[in-house]
Amino acid sequence: MIVLGIETSCDETAAAVVTDDGGARILSNVVLSQLDEHRPYGGVVPEIAARAHVEAIDGIVAEAMTEANMSWDSLDGVAATGGPGLIGGVMVGVMTAKALAYARDLPFVAVNHLEAHALTVRLSGDEAGGEIAFPYLLLLVSGGHCQILSVEGVSQYHRLGTTIDDALGEAFDKTAKMMGLGYPGGPAVERWARNGNPARFDLPRPMKGRPGCDFSFSGLKTKVRQTIEGLPPGELQDGDMADLCASFQQAAGDALVDRCGNAIDMFLDDHPGGGPLVVAGGVAANVALRSQLETLADDKGLGFAAPPIELCTDNGAMVAWAGLEHLRLGHTDNLNFKPRPRWPLDPDAPKAAFAGVKA
Ligand code: KG4
Ligand code: ZN
């Protein structure tokens, strides 16, 4: 099967072609980041994002098809992120995919953006190139989400824990903003942290030691602000910046390890011999956090897998792949599909307490 995927739910306009013929493979993966448009505002401005998607989408899709050396007739379907995300952007991708599907008489699949992150590892495989089979345990950490789920199959998720306030990507972004590091914060914090002392500042490990595997990051963010206020006024010194980034990243990693430790125990109770622990979403691009989680998984006797760094942040390949997984099972969507600003992976999980959490 060969599928075109379109991603427009946040600040990347992306399109890709993937196949499972002779094994899962990416035939093209074109990502246009809107960073320059949003940077002056220190975050993603939904209206600007939607307009930028409209301007870019046709060219990005054409580029993905050309790079893959594909004719429209070779495709088996067109997939687009149908939510959750910034609705103006989601509408652009969904309408484009519907129009292509209608014009070329191809099946259309509306993909849950979170499921696209969740299944990416089945496209990329494990380190030895092996296939990741269900069930596995997923830590999904992005700009809008921080959840732990047991992935039972396509469309089958059981949420074990979620954040009760901020998502971890959001905490990275806000920490960076407080230090004047600009947007997006995650990669900048990671860069500065490399030269910093993670033990210099005493920051909290929220929820550590508590039962269950819910997360909380707002207290950590507040402590970062108080720490900055406690430093000499004026611009932060490079050494302070590096130490604070390192201390923040270490605290976040320790919190993840504590929560995921409990989640692994819960997961293995239900799925003896199941695994691996998979980390996905934009924050999964963080090498230090990946390595802390890999050590935890090793200690617990569970395998570990993560998509390659470039497939952690938003891209079209993950959407195309999720679409392909659905098409293989005969799932398609009607052309009257309505974009969904909220779309939880586990609809039976209790609603998250914090209004900013999208699922
Ligand atoms: O998955 P994603 O591209 O978009 C959403 O679906 O939210 O994730 C974006 C988030 C941002 O908060 C960004 O700061 C964070 O992922 N991020 C990182 C890193 N790269 C991206 N966080 C920590 N370390 C990184 N290297
Ligand atoms: Zn994402």
Coordinates of C-alpha atoms and ligand atoms in Angstrom, one line a residue:
M1 CA 0.0 0.0 0.0
I2 CA 1.1 3.6 -0.7
V3 CA -0.4 6.5 1.2
L4 CA -0.1 10.3 1.1
G5 CA -0.3 12.0 4.5
I6 CA -0.9 15.6 5.4
E7 CA -0.1 17.3 8.7
T8 CA -1.3 20.9 9.5
S9 CA -2.5 20.8 13.1
C10 CA 0.1 23.1 14.6
D11 CA 2.9 25.1 13.1
E12 CA 4.3 22.6 10.6
T13 CA 2.9 22.3 7.1
A14 CA 3.9 18.8 6.1
A15 CA 3.2 16.1 3.6
A16 CA 4.7 12.6 3.0
V17 CA 4.3 9.4 1.1
V18 CA 4.9 6.1 2.9
T19 CA 4.5 2.5 1.9
D20 CA 4.5 -1.0 3.5
D21 CA 5.4 -2.8 0.4
G22 CA 8.5 -4.8 1.2
G23 CA 8.5 -3.4 4.7
A24 CA 7.5 0.0 6.2
R25 CA 9.3 2.8 4.3
I26 CA 9.2 6.6 3.9
L27 CA 9.2 7.5 0.2
S28 CA 9.2 11.3 0.9
N29 CA 8.8 13.5 3.9
V30 CA 8.5 17.3 3.4
V31 CA 8.2 19.5 6.5
L32 CA 7.9 23.3 6.3
S33 CA 8.2 24.9 9.7
Q34 CA 6.5 28.2 10.4
L35 CA 9.0 29.1 13.1
D36 CA 9.9 32.5 11.6
E37 CA 6.3 33.5 11.3
H38 CA 5.6 32.8 15.0
R39 CA 8.9 33.7 16.6
P40 CA 8.1 37.4 17.1
Y41 CA 5.1 36.4 19.2
G42 CA 7.0 33.8 21.4
G43 CA 4.5 31.1 20.5
V44 CA 2.1 29.8 17.8
V45 CA -0.6 32.3 16.7
P46 CA -3.5 30.2 15.4
E47 CA -4.7 32.7 12.8
I48 CA -1.2 33.2 11.4
A49 CA -0.7 29.4 11.4
A50 CA -3.9 28.8 9.4
R51 CA -3.1 31.4 6.8
A52 CA 0.5 30.0 6.4
H53 CA -0.9 26.5 5.9
V54 CA -3.2 27.7 3.1
E55 CA -0.3 29.4 1.4
A56 CA 2.1 26.5 1.6
I57 CA 0.0 23.3 1.4
D58 CA -0.3 22.9 -2.4
G59 CA 3.4 23.3 -2.9
I60 CA 4.3 20.9 0.0
V61 CA 2.0 18.2 -1.3
A62 CA 3.4 18.6 -4.8
E63 CA 6.9 18.4 -3.5
A64 CA 6.1 15.2 -1.5
M65 CA 4.7 13.5 -4.6
T66 CA 7.6 14.5 -6.8
E67 CA 10.2 13.5 -4.2
A68 CA 8.5 10.1 -3.9
N69 CA 8.3 9.9 -7.7
M70 CA 4.7 9.0 -7.4
S71 CA 1.8 9.5 -9.8
W72 CA -1.7 10.0 -8.3
D73 CA -2.8 6.6 -9.7
S74 CA -0.1 4.8 -7.6
L75 CA -1.7 6.0 -4.3
D76 CA -4.0 3.7 -2.2
G77 CA -5.3 6.6 -0.1
V78 CA -5.0 10.1 1.2
A79 CA -4.7 10.8 5.0
A80 CA -4.8 14.0 6.9
T81 CA -4.7 15.0 10.6
G82 CA -8.3 15.4 11.5
G83 CA -7.6 16.7 15.1
P84 CA -6.8 17.4 17.8
G85 CA -5.1 20.7 17.2
L86 CA -5.6 24.3 16.1
I87 CA -8.8 24.0 14.2
G88 CA -8.0 26.5 11.4
G89 CA -4.9 24.6 10.5
V90 CA -6.6 21.2 10.7
M91 CA -9.3 22.4 8.4
V92 CA -6.7 23.3 5.7
G93 CA -5.2 19.8 5.8
V94 CA -8.5 18.0 5.9
M95 CA -10.1 20.0 3.0
T96 CA -7.0 19.5 0.9
A97 CA -7.0 15.7 1.5
K98 CA -10.7 15.5 0.9
A99 CA -10.4 17.4 -2.4
L100 CA -7.5 15.1 -3.6
A101 CA -9.4 12.0 -2.5
Y102 CA -12.6 13.2 -4.3
A103 CA -10.8 14.3 -7.5
R104 CA -8.7 11.1 -7.7
D105 CA -11.4 8.7 -6.4
L106 CA -9.2 7.6 -3.5
P107 CA -10.1 6.6 0.0
F108 CA -9.8 9.4 2.6
V109 CA -8.6 8.8 6.2
A110 CA -8.9 11.3 9.0
V111 CA -6.1 10.6 11.4
N112 CA -5.9 11.4 15.1
H113 CA -2.7 13.4 15.5
L114 CA -2.0 11.6 18.8
E115 CA -2.4 8.2 17.1
A116 CA 0.0 9.3 14.4
H117 CA 2.6 10.0 17.1
A118 CA 1.7 6.7 18.8
L119 CA 2.1 4.5 15.7
T120 CA 5.3 6.2 14.3
V121 CA 7.5 3.7 16.0
R122 CA 5.8 0.9 13.9
L123 CA 7.0 2.8 10.8
S124 CA 10.5 3.3 12.1
G125 CA 10.9 0.0 13.9
D126 CA 13.3 -0.9 16.7
E127 CA 17.1 -0.3 16.6
A128 CA 17.6 -3.6 14.8
G129 CA 15.0 -2.7 12.2
G130 CA 12.5 -5.1 13.7
E131 CA 8.8 -4.5 13.8
I132 CA 7.2 -3.2 17.0
A133 CA 4.2 -5.3 17.8
F134 CA 1.2 -4.6 20.0
P135 CA 0.8 -4.3 22.9
Y136 CA 3.3 -1.7 24.0
L137 CA 3.5 1.0 26.6
L138 CA 3.6 4.6 25.2
L139 CA 4.8 7.8 26.8
L140 CA 3.3 10.5 24.6
V141 CA 5.0 13.8 25.4
S142 CA 4.4 16.9 23.1
G143 CA 3.5 20.5 23.3
G144 CA -0.1 19.8 24.2
H145 CA 0.0 16.4 25.7
C146 CA 1.6 14.3 28.4
Q147 CA 0.0 10.9 28.7
I148 CA 0.9 7.3 29.3
L149 CA -1.1 4.7 27.4
S150 CA -1.2 1.1 26.8
V151 CA -1.3 0.6 23.0
E152 CA -3.4 -2.5 22.4
G153 CA -3.9 -2.0 18.6
V154 CA -4.9 0.5 16.0
S155 CA -7.6 2.7 17.6
Q156 CA -7.3 0.7 20.8
Y157 CA -5.7 2.7 23.6
H158 CA -6.0 2.5 27.4
R159 CA -4.8 5.6 29.2
L160 CA -3.0 4.9 32.4
G161 CA -2.0 8.4 33.3
T162 CA -2.0 12.0 32.1
T163 CA -0.9 15.5 33.2
I164 CA -3.2 17.2 35.7
D165 CA -1.9 20.6 34.5
D166 CA 0.7 21.5 31.9
A167 CA 2.1 19.3 29.2
L168 CA 5.9 18.7 29.4
G169 CA 6.5 20.4 26.0
E170 CA 4.6 23.4 27.3
A171 CA 6.8 23.5 30.5
F172 CA 9.9 23.4 28.3
D173 CA 8.6 26.2 26.1
K174 CA 7.6 28.4 29.1
T175 CA 10.9 27.8 30.9
A176 CA 12.7 28.8 27.7
K177 CA 10.5 31.9 27.4
M178 CA 11.3 33.0 31.0
M179 CA 15.0 32.8 30.2
G180 CA 14.6 34.7 26.9
L181 CA 15.5 31.6 24.8
G182 CA 12.7 32.1 22.3
Y183 CA 10.3 29.6 20.7
P184 CA 10.2 26.6 20.5
G185 CA 11.8 26.2 23.9
G186 CA 12.5 22.5 24.0
P187 CA 15.5 22.3 21.6
A188 CA 17.0 25.5 23.1
V189 CA 16.7 24.2 26.6
E190 CA 18.3 20.9 25.6
R191 CA 21.2 22.8 23.9
W192 CA 21.9 24.9 26.9
A193 CA 21.6 22.0 29.3
R194 CA 24.5 20.2 27.7
N195 CA 27.0 22.6 29.3
G196 CA 25.1 23.0 32.6
N197 CA 25.3 21.5 36.1
P198 CA 22.0 19.7 36.7
A199 CA 22.6 19.7 40.5
R200 CA 23.1 23.4 40.9
F201 CA 19.4 24.4 41.4
D202 CA 17.1 22.4 43.7
L203 CA 14.0 22.0 41.6
P204 CA 10.9 19.8 42.5
R205 CA 10.2 16.4 40.9
P206 CA 6.4 16.8 40.8
M207 CA 4.3 13.7 41.9
K208 CA 7.4 11.7 42.7
G209 CA 6.7 8.8 45.0
R210 CA 2.9 9.1 44.6
P211 CA 0.9 6.1 43.4
G212 CA -0.3 6.0 39.8
C213 CA 1.3 7.6 36.9
D214 CA -0.3 11.0 36.5
F215 CA 2.0 14.0 35.9
S216 CA 2.2 17.6 37.0
F217 CA 4.6 20.2 35.7
S218 CA 3.2 23.6 36.8
G219 CA 5.0 23.6 40.1
L220 CA 8.3 22.9 38.4
K221 CA 7.6 25.9 36.0
T222 CA 6.8 28.1 39.0
K223 CA 10.0 27.1 40.8
V224 CA 12.0 28.0 37.6
R225 CA 10.4 31.5 37.7
Q226 CA 11.2 31.9 41.4
T227 CA 14.8 30.7 40.8
I228 CA 15.3 33.3 38.0
E229 CA 13.8 36.0 40.3
G230 CA 16.4 35.0 42.9
L231 CA 19.4 35.5 40.6
P232 CA 21.0 38.9 40.2
P233 CA 18.8 41.3 38.2
G234 CA 19.5 42.0 34.5
E235 CA 20.3 39.6 31.8
L236 CA 21.0 36.0 32.9
Q237 CA 24.6 35.0 32.7
D238 CA 25.5 32.1 30.4
G239 CA 26.5 29.9 33.3
D240 CA 23.3 30.5 35.2
M241 CA 21.3 29.8 32.0
A242 CA 23.1 26.5 31.3
D243 CA 22.8 25.4 34.9
L244 CA 19.1 26.3 35.1
C245 CA 18.3 24.5 31.8
A246 CA 20.3 21.4 33.0
S247 CA 18.5 21.4 36.4
F248 CA 15.1 21.8 34.8
Q249 CA 15.7 19.0 32.3
Q250 CA 17.0 16.7 35.0
A251 CA 14.0 17.4 37.2
A252 CA 11.6 16.8 34.3
G253 CA 13.5 13.6 33.5
D254 CA 13.4 12.3 37.1
A255 CA 9.7 13.0 37.2
L256 CA 9.1 11.1 34.0
V257 CA 11.2 8.1 35.2
D258 CA 9.3 8.0 38.5
R259 CA 5.9 8.1 36.7
C260 CA 6.9 5.7 34.0
G261 CA 8.3 3.3 36.5
N262 CA 4.8 2.9 38.0
A263 CA 3.2 2.8 34.6
I264 CA 5.5 -0.1 33.6
D265 CA 4.4 -2.1 36.7
M266 CA 0.7 -1.4 35.9
F267 CA 1.3 -2.3 32.2
L268 CA 3.1 -5.6 33.0
D269 CA 0.3 -6.6 35.4
D270 CA -2.1 -6.6 32.5
H271 CA 0.3 -7.7 29.8
P272 CA 3.0 -10.0 31.1
G273 CA 5.8 -10.2 28.6
G274 CA 4.4 -7.1 26.8
G275 CA 6.5 -4.1 25.8
P276 CA 8.6 -2.2 24.8
L277 CA 8.4 1.2 26.5
V278 CA 8.0 3.7 23.6
V279 CA 8.4 7.4 23.8
A280 CA 6.9 9.6 21.1
G281 CA 5.9 13.3 20.5
G282 CA 8.0 16.4 20.2
V283 CA 9.6 16.1 23.6
A284 CA 10.8 12.6 22.7
A285 CA 13.4 14.4 20.5
N286 CA 15.3 15.2 23.7
V287 CA 18.3 12.9 23.8
A288 CA 18.9 13.2 27.6
L289 CA 15.3 12.3 28.4
R290 CA 15.4 9.4 25.9
S291 CA 18.5 8.0 27.6
Q292 CA 17.0 8.3 31.1
L293 CA 13.9 6.4 29.9
E294 CA 15.9 3.8 28.2
T295 CA 17.8 3.1 31.4
L296 CA 14.5 2.8 33.3
A297 CA 13.2 0.3 30.7
D298 CA 16.4 -1.7 30.9
D299 CA 16.2 -1.8 34.7
K300 CA 12.6 -3.0 34.5
G301 CA 13.5 -5.7 31.9
L302 CA 11.4 -4.1 29.2
G303 CA 12.7 -3.1 25.7
F304 CA 12.8 0.5 24.7
A305 CA 12.0 2.2 21.4
A306 CA 11.7 5.7 20.1
P307 CA 11.2 7.1 16.6
P308 CA 14.3 8.8 15.0
I309 CA 14.6 12.4 16.2
E310 CA 13.2 13.9 13.0
L311 CA 10.1 11.8 13.3
C312 CA 9.4 12.9 16.9
T313 CA 8.3 16.4 16.1
D314 CA 5.3 16.9 13.8
N315 CA 5.6 15.5 10.2
G316 CA 3.6 14.1 7.4
A317 CA 5.1 10.6 7.5
M318 CA 3.5 9.8 10.8
V319 CA 0.1 10.8 9.5
A320 CA 0.6 8.8 6.3
W321 CA 1.6 5.8 8.3
A322 CA -1.4 6.0 10.7
G323 CA -3.6 6.3 7.6
L324 CA -2.0 3.3 6.1
E325 CA -2.5 1.2 9.3
H326 CA -6.2 2.2 9.1
L327 CA -6.6 1.4 5.4
R328 CA -5.0 -2.0 5.9
L329 CA -7.9 -2.7 8.4
G330 CA -10.4 -1.4 5.9
H331 CA -11.1 1.8 7.9
T332 CA -11.9 4.9 5.9
D333 CA -13.7 8.2 6.6
N334 CA -16.5 9.9 4.7
L335 CA -15.9 13.2 3.0
N336 CA -18.3 14.7 5.5
F337 CA -15.8 14.1 8.3
K338 CA -15.7 17.2 10.6
P339 CA -12.3 18.3 12.0
R340 CA -12.1 17.6 15.7
P341 CA -10.4 20.2 18.0
R342 CA -10.5 17.5 20.7
W343 CA -10.0 13.8 20.0
P344 CA -8.9 11.6 23.0
L345 CA -7.2 8.4 22.2
D346 CA -9.0 6.6 25.0
P347 CA -12.5 8.0 25.1
D348 CA -13.3 6.1 28.3
A349 CA -10.6 7.8 30.3
P350 CA -11.8 10.4 32.8
K351 CA -11.6 13.9 31.4
A352 CA -8.3 15.7 32.3
A353 CA -8.7 18.3 34.9
F354 CA -6.8 21.1 33.2
A355 CA -8.7 23.1 30.6
G356 CA -5.6 23.5 28.4
V357 CA -5.1 19.7 27.9
K358 CA -6.5 18.8 24.5
A359 CA -7.4 15.2 25.3
Ligands
KG4_1 O1 4.7 16.9 18.7 P1 5.1 18.3 18.5 O2 6.0 18.7 17.4 O3 3.8 19.2 18.4 C1 2.6 18.9 19.2 O4 1.9 18.0 18.8 O5 2.6 19.5 20.3 O6 5.8 18.8 19.9 C2 6.2 20.1 20.0 C3 6.8 20.2 21.5 C4 7.2 21.7 21.8 O7 6.7 22.0 23.1 C5 8.7 21.6 21.8 O8 9.3 22.6 22.7 C6 9.0 20.2 22.2 O9 8.0 19.4 21.6 N1 10.3 19.8 21.8 C7 11.3 19.4 22.7 C8 12.4 19.1 21.9 N2 12.1 19.3 20.6 C9 10.8 19.7 20.6 N3 11.3 19.4 24.1 C10 12.4 19.0 24.7 N4 13.6 18.7 24.0 C11 13.6 18.8 22.7 N5 14.7 18.5 22.0
ZN2 ZN 2.5 16.5 17.6

